[in-house]
PDB file of C-alpha atoms in Angstrom:
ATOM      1  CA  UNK A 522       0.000   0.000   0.000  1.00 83.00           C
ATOM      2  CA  UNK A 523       1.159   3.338  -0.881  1.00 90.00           C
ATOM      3  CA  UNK A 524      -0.350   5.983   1.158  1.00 93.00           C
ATOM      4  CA  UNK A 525      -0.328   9.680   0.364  1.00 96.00           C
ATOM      5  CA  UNK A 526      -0.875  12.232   2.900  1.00 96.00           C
ATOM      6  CA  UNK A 527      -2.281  15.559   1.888  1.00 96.00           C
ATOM      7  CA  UNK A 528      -2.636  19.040   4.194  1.00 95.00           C
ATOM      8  CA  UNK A 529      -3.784  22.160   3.513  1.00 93.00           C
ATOM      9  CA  UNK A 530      -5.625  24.453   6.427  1.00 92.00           C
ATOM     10  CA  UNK A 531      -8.027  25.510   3.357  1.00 91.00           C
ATOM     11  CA  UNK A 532     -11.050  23.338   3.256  1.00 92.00           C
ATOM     12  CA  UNK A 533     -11.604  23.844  -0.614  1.00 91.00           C
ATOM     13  CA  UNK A 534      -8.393  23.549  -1.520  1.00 89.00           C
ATOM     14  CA  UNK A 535      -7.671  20.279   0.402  1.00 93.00           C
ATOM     15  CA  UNK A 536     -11.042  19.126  -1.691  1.00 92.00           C
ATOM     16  CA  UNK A 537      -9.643  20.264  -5.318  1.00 90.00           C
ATOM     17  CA  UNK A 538      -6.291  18.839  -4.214  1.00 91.00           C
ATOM     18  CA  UNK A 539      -7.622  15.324  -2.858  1.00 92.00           C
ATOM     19  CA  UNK A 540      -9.783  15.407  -6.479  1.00 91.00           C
ATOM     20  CA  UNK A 541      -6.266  16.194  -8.312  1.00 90.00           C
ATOM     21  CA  UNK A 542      -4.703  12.997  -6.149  1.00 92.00           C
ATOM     22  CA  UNK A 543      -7.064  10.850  -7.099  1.00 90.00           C
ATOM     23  CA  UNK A 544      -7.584  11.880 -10.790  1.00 88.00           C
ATOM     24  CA  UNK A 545      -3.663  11.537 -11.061  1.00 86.00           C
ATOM     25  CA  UNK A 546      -3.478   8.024  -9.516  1.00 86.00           C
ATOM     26  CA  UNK A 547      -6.406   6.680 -11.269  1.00 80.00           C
ATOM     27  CA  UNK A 548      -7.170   3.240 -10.903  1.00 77.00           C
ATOM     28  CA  UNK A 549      -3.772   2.345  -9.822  1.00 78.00           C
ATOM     29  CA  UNK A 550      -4.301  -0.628  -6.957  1.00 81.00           C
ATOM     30  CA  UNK A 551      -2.623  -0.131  -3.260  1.00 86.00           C
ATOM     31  CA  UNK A 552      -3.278   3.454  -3.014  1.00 92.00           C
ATOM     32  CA  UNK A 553      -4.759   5.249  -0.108  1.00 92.00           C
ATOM     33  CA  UNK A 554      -5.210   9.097   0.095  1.00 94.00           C
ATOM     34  CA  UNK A 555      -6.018  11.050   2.943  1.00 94.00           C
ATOM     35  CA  UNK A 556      -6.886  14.621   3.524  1.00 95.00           C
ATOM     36  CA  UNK A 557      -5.899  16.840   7.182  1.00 95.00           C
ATOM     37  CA  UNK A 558      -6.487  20.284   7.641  1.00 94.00           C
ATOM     38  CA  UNK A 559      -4.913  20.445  10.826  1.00 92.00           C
ATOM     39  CA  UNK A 560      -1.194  19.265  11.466  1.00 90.00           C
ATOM     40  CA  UNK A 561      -1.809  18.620  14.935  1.00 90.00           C
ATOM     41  CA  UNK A 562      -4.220  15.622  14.247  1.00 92.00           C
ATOM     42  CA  UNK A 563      -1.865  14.156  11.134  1.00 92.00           C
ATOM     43  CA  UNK A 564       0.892  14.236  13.358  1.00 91.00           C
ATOM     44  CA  UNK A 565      -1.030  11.749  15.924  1.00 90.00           C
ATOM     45  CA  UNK A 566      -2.131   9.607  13.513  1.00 89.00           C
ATOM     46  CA  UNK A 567       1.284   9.291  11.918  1.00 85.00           C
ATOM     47  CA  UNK A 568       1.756   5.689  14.062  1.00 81.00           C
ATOM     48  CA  UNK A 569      -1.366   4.383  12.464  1.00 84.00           C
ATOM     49  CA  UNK A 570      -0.873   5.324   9.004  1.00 87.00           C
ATOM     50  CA  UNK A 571       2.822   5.648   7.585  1.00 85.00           C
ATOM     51  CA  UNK A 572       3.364   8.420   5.061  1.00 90.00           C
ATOM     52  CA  UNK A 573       4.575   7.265   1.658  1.00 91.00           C
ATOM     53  CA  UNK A 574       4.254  10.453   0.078  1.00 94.00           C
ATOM     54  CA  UNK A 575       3.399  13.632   1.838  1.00 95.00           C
ATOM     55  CA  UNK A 576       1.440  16.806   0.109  1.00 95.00           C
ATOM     56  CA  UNK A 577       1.717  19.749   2.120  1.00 93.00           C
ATOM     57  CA  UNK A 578       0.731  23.413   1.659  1.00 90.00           C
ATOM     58  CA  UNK A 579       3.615  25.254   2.954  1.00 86.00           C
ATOM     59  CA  UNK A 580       2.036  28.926   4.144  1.00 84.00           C
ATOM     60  CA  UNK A 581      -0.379  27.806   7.040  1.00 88.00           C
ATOM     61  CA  UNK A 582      -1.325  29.629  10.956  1.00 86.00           C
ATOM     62  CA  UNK A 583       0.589  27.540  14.257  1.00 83.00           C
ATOM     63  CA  UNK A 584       2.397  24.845  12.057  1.00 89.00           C
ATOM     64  CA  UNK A 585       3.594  25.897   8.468  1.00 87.00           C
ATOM     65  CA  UNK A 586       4.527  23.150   5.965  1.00 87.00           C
ATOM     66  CA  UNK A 587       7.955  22.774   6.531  1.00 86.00           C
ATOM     67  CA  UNK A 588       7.597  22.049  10.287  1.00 90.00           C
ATOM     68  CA  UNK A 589       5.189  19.277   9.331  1.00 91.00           C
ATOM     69  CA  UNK A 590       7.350  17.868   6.596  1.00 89.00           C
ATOM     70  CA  UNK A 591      10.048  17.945   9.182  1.00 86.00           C
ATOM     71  CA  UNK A 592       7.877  16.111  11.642  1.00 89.00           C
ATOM     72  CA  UNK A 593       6.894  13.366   9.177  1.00 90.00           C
ATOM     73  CA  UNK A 594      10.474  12.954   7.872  1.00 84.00           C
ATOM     74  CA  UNK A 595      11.175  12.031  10.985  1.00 82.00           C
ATOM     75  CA  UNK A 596       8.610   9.438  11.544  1.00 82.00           C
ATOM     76  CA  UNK A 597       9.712   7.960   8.046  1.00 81.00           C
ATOM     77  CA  UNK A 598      12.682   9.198   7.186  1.00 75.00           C
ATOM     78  CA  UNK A 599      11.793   8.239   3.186  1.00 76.00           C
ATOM     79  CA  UNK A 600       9.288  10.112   3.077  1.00 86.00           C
ATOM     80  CA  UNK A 601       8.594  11.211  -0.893  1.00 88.00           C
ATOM     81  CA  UNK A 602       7.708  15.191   0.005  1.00 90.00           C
ATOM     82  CA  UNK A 603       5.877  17.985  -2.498  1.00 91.00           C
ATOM     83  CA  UNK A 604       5.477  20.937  -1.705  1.00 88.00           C
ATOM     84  CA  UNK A 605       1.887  22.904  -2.965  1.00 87.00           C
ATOM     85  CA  UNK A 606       2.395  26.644  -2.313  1.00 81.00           C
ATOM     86  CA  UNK A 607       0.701  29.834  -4.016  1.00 77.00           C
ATOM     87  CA  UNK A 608       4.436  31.805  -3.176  1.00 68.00           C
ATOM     88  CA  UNK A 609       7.693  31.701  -5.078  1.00 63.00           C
ATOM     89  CA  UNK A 610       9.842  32.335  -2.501  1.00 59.00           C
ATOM     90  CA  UNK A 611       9.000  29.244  -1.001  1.00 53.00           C
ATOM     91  CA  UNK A 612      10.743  27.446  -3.145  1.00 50.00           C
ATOM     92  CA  UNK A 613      14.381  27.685  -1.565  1.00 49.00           C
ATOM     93  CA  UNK A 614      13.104  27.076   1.136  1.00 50.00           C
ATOM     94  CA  UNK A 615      11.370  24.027   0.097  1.00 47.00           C
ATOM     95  CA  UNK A 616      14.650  22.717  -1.472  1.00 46.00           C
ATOM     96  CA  UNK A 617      16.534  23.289   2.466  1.00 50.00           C
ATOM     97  CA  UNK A 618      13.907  20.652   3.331  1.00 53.00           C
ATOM     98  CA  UNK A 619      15.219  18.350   0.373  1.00 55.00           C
ATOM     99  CA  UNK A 620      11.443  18.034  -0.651  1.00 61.00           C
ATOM    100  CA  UNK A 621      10.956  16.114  -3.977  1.00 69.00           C
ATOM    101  CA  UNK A 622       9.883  18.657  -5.886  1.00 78.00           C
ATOM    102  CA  UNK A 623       7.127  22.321  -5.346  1.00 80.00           C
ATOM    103  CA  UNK A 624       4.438  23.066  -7.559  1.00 85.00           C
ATOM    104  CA  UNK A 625       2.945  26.254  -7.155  1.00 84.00           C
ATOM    105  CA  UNK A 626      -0.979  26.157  -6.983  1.00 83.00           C
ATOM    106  CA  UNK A 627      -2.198  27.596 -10.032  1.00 85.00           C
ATOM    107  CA  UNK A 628       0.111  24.987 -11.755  1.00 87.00           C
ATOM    108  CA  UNK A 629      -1.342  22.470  -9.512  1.00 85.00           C
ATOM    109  CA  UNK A 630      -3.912  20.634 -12.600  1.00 86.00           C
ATOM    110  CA  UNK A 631      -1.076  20.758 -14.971  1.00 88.00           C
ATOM    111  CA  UNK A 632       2.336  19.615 -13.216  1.00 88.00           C
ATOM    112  CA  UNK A 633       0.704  17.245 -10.085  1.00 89.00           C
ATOM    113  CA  UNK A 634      -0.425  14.426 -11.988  1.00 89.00           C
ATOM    114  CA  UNK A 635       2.225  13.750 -13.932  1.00 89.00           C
ATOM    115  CA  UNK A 636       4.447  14.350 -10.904  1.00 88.00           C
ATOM    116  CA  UNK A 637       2.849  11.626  -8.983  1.00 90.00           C
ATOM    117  CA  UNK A 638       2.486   9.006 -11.783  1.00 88.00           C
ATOM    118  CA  UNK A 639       6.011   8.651 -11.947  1.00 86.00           C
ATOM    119  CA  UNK A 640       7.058   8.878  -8.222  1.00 87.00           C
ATOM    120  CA  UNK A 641       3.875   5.863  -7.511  1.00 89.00           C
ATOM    121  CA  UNK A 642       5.076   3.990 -10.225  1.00 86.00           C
ATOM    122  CA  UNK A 643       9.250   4.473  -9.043  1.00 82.00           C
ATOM    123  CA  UNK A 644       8.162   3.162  -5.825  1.00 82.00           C
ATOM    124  CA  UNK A 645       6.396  -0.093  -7.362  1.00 83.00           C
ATOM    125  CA  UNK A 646       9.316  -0.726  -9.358  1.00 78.00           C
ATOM    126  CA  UNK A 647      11.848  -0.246  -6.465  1.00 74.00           C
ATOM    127  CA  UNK A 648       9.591  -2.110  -3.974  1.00 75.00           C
ATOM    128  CA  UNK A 649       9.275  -5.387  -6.952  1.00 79.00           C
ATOM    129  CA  UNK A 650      13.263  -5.405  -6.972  1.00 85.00           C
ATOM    130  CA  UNK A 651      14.662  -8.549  -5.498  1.00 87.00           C
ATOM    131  CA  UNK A 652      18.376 -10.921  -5.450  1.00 89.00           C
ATOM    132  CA  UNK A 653      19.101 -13.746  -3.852  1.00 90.00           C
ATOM    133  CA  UNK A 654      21.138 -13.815  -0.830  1.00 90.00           C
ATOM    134  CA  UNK A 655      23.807 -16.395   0.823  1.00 82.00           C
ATOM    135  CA  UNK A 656      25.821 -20.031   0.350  1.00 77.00           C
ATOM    136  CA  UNK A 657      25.048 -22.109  -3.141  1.00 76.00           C
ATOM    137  CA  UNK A 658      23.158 -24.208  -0.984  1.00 79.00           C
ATOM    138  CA  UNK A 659      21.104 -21.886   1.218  1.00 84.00           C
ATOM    139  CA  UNK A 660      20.125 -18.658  -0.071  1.00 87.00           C
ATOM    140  CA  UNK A 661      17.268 -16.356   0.897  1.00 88.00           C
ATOM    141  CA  UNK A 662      15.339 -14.204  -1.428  1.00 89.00           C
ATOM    142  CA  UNK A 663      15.606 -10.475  -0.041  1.00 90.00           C
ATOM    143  CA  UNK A 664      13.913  -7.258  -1.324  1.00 89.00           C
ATOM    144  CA  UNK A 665      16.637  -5.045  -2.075  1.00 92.00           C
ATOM    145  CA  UNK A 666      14.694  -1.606  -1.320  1.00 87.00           C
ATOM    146  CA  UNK A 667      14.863  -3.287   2.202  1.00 90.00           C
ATOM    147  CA  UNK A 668      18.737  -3.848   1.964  1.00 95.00           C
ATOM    148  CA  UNK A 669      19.714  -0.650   4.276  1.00 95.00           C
ATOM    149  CA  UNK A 670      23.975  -0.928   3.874  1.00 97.00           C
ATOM    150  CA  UNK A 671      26.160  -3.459   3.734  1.00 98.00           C
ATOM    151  CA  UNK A 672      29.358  -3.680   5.631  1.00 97.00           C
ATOM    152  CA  UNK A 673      32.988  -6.072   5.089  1.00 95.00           C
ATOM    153  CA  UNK A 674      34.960  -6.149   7.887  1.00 91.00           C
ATOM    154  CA  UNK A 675      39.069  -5.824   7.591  1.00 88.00           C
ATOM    155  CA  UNK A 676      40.192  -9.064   5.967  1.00 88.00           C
ATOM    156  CA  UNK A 677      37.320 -10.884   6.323  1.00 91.00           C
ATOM    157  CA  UNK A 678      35.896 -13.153   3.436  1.00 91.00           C
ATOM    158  CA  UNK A 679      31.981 -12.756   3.783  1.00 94.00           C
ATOM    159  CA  UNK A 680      30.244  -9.005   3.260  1.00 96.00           C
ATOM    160  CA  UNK A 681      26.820  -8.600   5.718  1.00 96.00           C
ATOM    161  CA  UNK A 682      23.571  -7.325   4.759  1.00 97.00           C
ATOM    162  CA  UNK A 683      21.941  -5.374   6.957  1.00 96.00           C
ATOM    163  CA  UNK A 684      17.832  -4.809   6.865  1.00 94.00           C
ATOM    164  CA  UNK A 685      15.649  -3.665   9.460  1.00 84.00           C
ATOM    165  CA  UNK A 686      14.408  -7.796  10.067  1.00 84.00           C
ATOM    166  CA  UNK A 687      17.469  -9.177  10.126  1.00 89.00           C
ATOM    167  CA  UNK A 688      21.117  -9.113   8.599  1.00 93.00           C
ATOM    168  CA  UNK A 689      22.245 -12.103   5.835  1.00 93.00           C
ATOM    169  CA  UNK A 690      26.234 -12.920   5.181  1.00 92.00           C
ATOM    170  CA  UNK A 691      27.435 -13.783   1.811  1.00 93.00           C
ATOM    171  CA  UNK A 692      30.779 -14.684   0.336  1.00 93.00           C
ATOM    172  CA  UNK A 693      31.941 -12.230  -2.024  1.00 94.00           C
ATOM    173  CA  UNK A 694      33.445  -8.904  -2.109  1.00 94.00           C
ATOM    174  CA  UNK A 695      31.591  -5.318  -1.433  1.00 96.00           C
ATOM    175  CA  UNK A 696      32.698  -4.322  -4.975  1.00 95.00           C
ATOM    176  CA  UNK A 697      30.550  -7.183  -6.660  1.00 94.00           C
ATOM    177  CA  UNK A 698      28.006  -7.264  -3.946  1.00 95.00           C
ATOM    178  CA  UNK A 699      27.313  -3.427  -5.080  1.00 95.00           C
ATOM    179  CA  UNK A 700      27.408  -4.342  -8.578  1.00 93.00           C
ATOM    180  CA  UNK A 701      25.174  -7.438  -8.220  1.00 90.00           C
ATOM    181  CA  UNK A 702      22.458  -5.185  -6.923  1.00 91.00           C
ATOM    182  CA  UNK A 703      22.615  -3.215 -10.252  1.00 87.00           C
ATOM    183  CA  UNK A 704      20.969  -0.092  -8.044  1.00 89.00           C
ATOM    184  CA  UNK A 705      22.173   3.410  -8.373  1.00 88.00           C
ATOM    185  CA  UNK A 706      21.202   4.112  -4.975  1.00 91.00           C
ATOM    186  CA  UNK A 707      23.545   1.777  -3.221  1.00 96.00           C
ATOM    187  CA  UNK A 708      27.119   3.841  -3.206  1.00 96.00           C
ATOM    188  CA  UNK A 709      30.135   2.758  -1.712  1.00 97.00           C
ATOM    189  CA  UNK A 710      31.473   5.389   1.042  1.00 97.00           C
ATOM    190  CA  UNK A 711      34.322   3.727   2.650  1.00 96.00           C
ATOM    191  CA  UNK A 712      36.569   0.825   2.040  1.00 93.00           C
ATOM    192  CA  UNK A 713      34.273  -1.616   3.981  1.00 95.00           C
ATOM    193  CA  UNK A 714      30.783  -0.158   3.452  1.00 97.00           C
ATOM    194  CA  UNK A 715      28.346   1.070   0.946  1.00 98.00           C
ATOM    195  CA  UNK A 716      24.726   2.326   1.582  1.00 98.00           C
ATOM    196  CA  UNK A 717      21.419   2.514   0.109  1.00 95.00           C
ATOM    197  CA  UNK A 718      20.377   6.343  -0.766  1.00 92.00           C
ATOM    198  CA  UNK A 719      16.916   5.466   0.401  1.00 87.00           C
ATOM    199  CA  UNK A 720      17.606   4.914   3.910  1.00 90.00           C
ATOM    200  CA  UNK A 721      19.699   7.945   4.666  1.00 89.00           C
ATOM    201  CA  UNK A 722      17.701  10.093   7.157  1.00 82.00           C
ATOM    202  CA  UNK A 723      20.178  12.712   7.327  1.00 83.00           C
ATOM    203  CA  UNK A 724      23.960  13.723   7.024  1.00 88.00           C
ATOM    204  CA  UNK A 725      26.412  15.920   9.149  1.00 89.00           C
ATOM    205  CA  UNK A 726      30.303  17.029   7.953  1.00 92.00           C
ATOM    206  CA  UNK A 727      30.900  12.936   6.754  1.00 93.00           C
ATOM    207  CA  UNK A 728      28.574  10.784   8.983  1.00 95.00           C
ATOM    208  CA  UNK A 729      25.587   9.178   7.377  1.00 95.00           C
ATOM    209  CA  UNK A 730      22.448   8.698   9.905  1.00 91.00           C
ATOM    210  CA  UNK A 731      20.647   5.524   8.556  1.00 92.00           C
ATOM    211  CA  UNK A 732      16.818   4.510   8.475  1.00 86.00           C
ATOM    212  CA  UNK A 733      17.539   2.036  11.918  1.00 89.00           C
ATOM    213  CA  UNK A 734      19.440   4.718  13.796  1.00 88.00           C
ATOM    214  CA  UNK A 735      22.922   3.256  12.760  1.00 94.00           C
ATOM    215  CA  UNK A 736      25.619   5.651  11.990  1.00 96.00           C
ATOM    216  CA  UNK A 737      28.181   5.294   9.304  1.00 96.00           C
ATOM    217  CA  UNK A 738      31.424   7.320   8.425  1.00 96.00           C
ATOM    218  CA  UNK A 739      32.475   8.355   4.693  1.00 97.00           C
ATOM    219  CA  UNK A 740      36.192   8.160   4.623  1.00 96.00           C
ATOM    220  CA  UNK A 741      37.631  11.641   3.627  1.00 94.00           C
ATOM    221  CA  UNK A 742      38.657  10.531   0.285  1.00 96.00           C
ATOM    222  CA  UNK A 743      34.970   9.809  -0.657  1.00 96.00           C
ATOM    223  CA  UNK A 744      32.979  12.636   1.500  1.00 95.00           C
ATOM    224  CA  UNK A 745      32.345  15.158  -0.826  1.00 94.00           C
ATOM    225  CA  UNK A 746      31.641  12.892  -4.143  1.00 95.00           C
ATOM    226  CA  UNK A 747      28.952  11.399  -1.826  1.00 95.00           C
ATOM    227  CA  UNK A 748      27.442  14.307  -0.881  1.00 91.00           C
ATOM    228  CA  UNK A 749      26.933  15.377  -4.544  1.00 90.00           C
ATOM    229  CA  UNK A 750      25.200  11.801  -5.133  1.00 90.00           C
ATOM    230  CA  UNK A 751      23.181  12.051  -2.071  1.00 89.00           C
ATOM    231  CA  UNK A 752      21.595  15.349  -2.797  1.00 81.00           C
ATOM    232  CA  UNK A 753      21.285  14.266  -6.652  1.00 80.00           C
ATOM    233  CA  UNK A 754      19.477  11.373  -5.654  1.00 80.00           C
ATOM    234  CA  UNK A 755      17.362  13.347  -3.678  1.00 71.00           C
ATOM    235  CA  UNK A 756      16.427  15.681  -6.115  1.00 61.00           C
ATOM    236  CA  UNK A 757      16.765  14.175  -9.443  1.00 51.00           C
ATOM    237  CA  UNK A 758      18.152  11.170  -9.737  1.00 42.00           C
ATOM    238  CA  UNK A 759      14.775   8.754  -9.113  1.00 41.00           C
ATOM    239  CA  UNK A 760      13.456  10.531 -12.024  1.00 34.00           C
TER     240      UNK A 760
END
């Protein structure tokens, strides 16, 4: 199930912007949309109902849109996030907040369906990925959008796998492991460890915070190139 979250503190635009949602989506299965006008009652429900995709006017009284994206992000740190705003201006500021993309609101008709149609149909394709994981005679079929890094320790023969059900060991180098994935969102940032994009909650100077609150260090060498891929793949790349 994919579910998509939309807020607006205008009861009439919330209604043309649900309509849009579900005119965009169509008859696409495993989609469920939901409308809040106040943040306050989203943000208690968040347990119940994990945000997919969030669509948030930005300009609205006690909680504006980028508090609440902030708040969602981090309930679910890969959160897909589009700003709906009738200003320019907040468009930097939307981009501070890595959002996926703004659309201002009297482009909303033209630029939100196509917007969604591909980012619903990236996250079926990412979500249908799968390899096969471990020894020739035991091996375990694993979802690689659920594949969160993988580490190789000094010397050591076997690289680890590490989801948020469980880790799986497999005999081979990080180098082919990486490779075998064939998934531009898995980059290596240190001798002994590459991650998946996806699960990256957040970053500070060269540590990586990860989707299940492990930490991992990009070795100087390899900081700033994975920065620039990071931030791509936040912003363009899954197009």
């Amino acid at each position: 199930m994919i579910n998509i979250t939309i807020i607006d503190d205008d009861r009439e635009v919330l209604k043309l912007m649900h309509k849009c949602v579900r005119e965009s989506v169509g008859d696409k299965k495993g989609i469920s949309v939901a409308g809040y006008q106040q943040p306050g009652l989203l943000l208690k429900e968040m347990d119940k109902r994990k945000c997919h995709i969030l669509i948030s006017d930005i300009d609205m009284p006690k909680m504006n849109g980028l508090e609440v994206a902030k708040r969602v992000k981090e309930a679910n740190p890969r959160v897909f996030i589009i700003f709906v705003t009738a200003y320019m201006q907040y468009a930097i500021d939307s981009y501070r907040m890595d959002a996926f993309q703004y659309v201002l609101k009297t482009e909303l008709q033209e630029r939100l369906p196509g917007i969604l149609c591909r980012l619903t149909d990236m996250i079926e394709r990412n979500r249908k990925k799968y390899c096969f994981i471990g020894t020739e005679s035991q091996k375990e079929k694993v979802f690689v959008d659920d594949i969160i890094w993988i580490k190789k320790e000094k010397n050591a023969k076997y690289v680890t796998y590490i989801l948020e059900k469980g880790n799986y060991t497999e005999r081979t180098s990080l180098e082919k492991a990486v490779e075998r994935l064939s998934d531009s969102a898995f980059v290596i940032v240190e001798r002994g460890c590459a991650v998946n994009l996806r699960h990256v909650m957040g970053i500070r100077d060269c540590s990586l915070y990860l989707s299940n609150q492990d930490t991992v260090i990009i070795s100087k060498a390899r900081c700033v190139g994975v920065k620039e891929k990071l931030h791509r793949f936040w912003r363009e790349e899954e197009w």
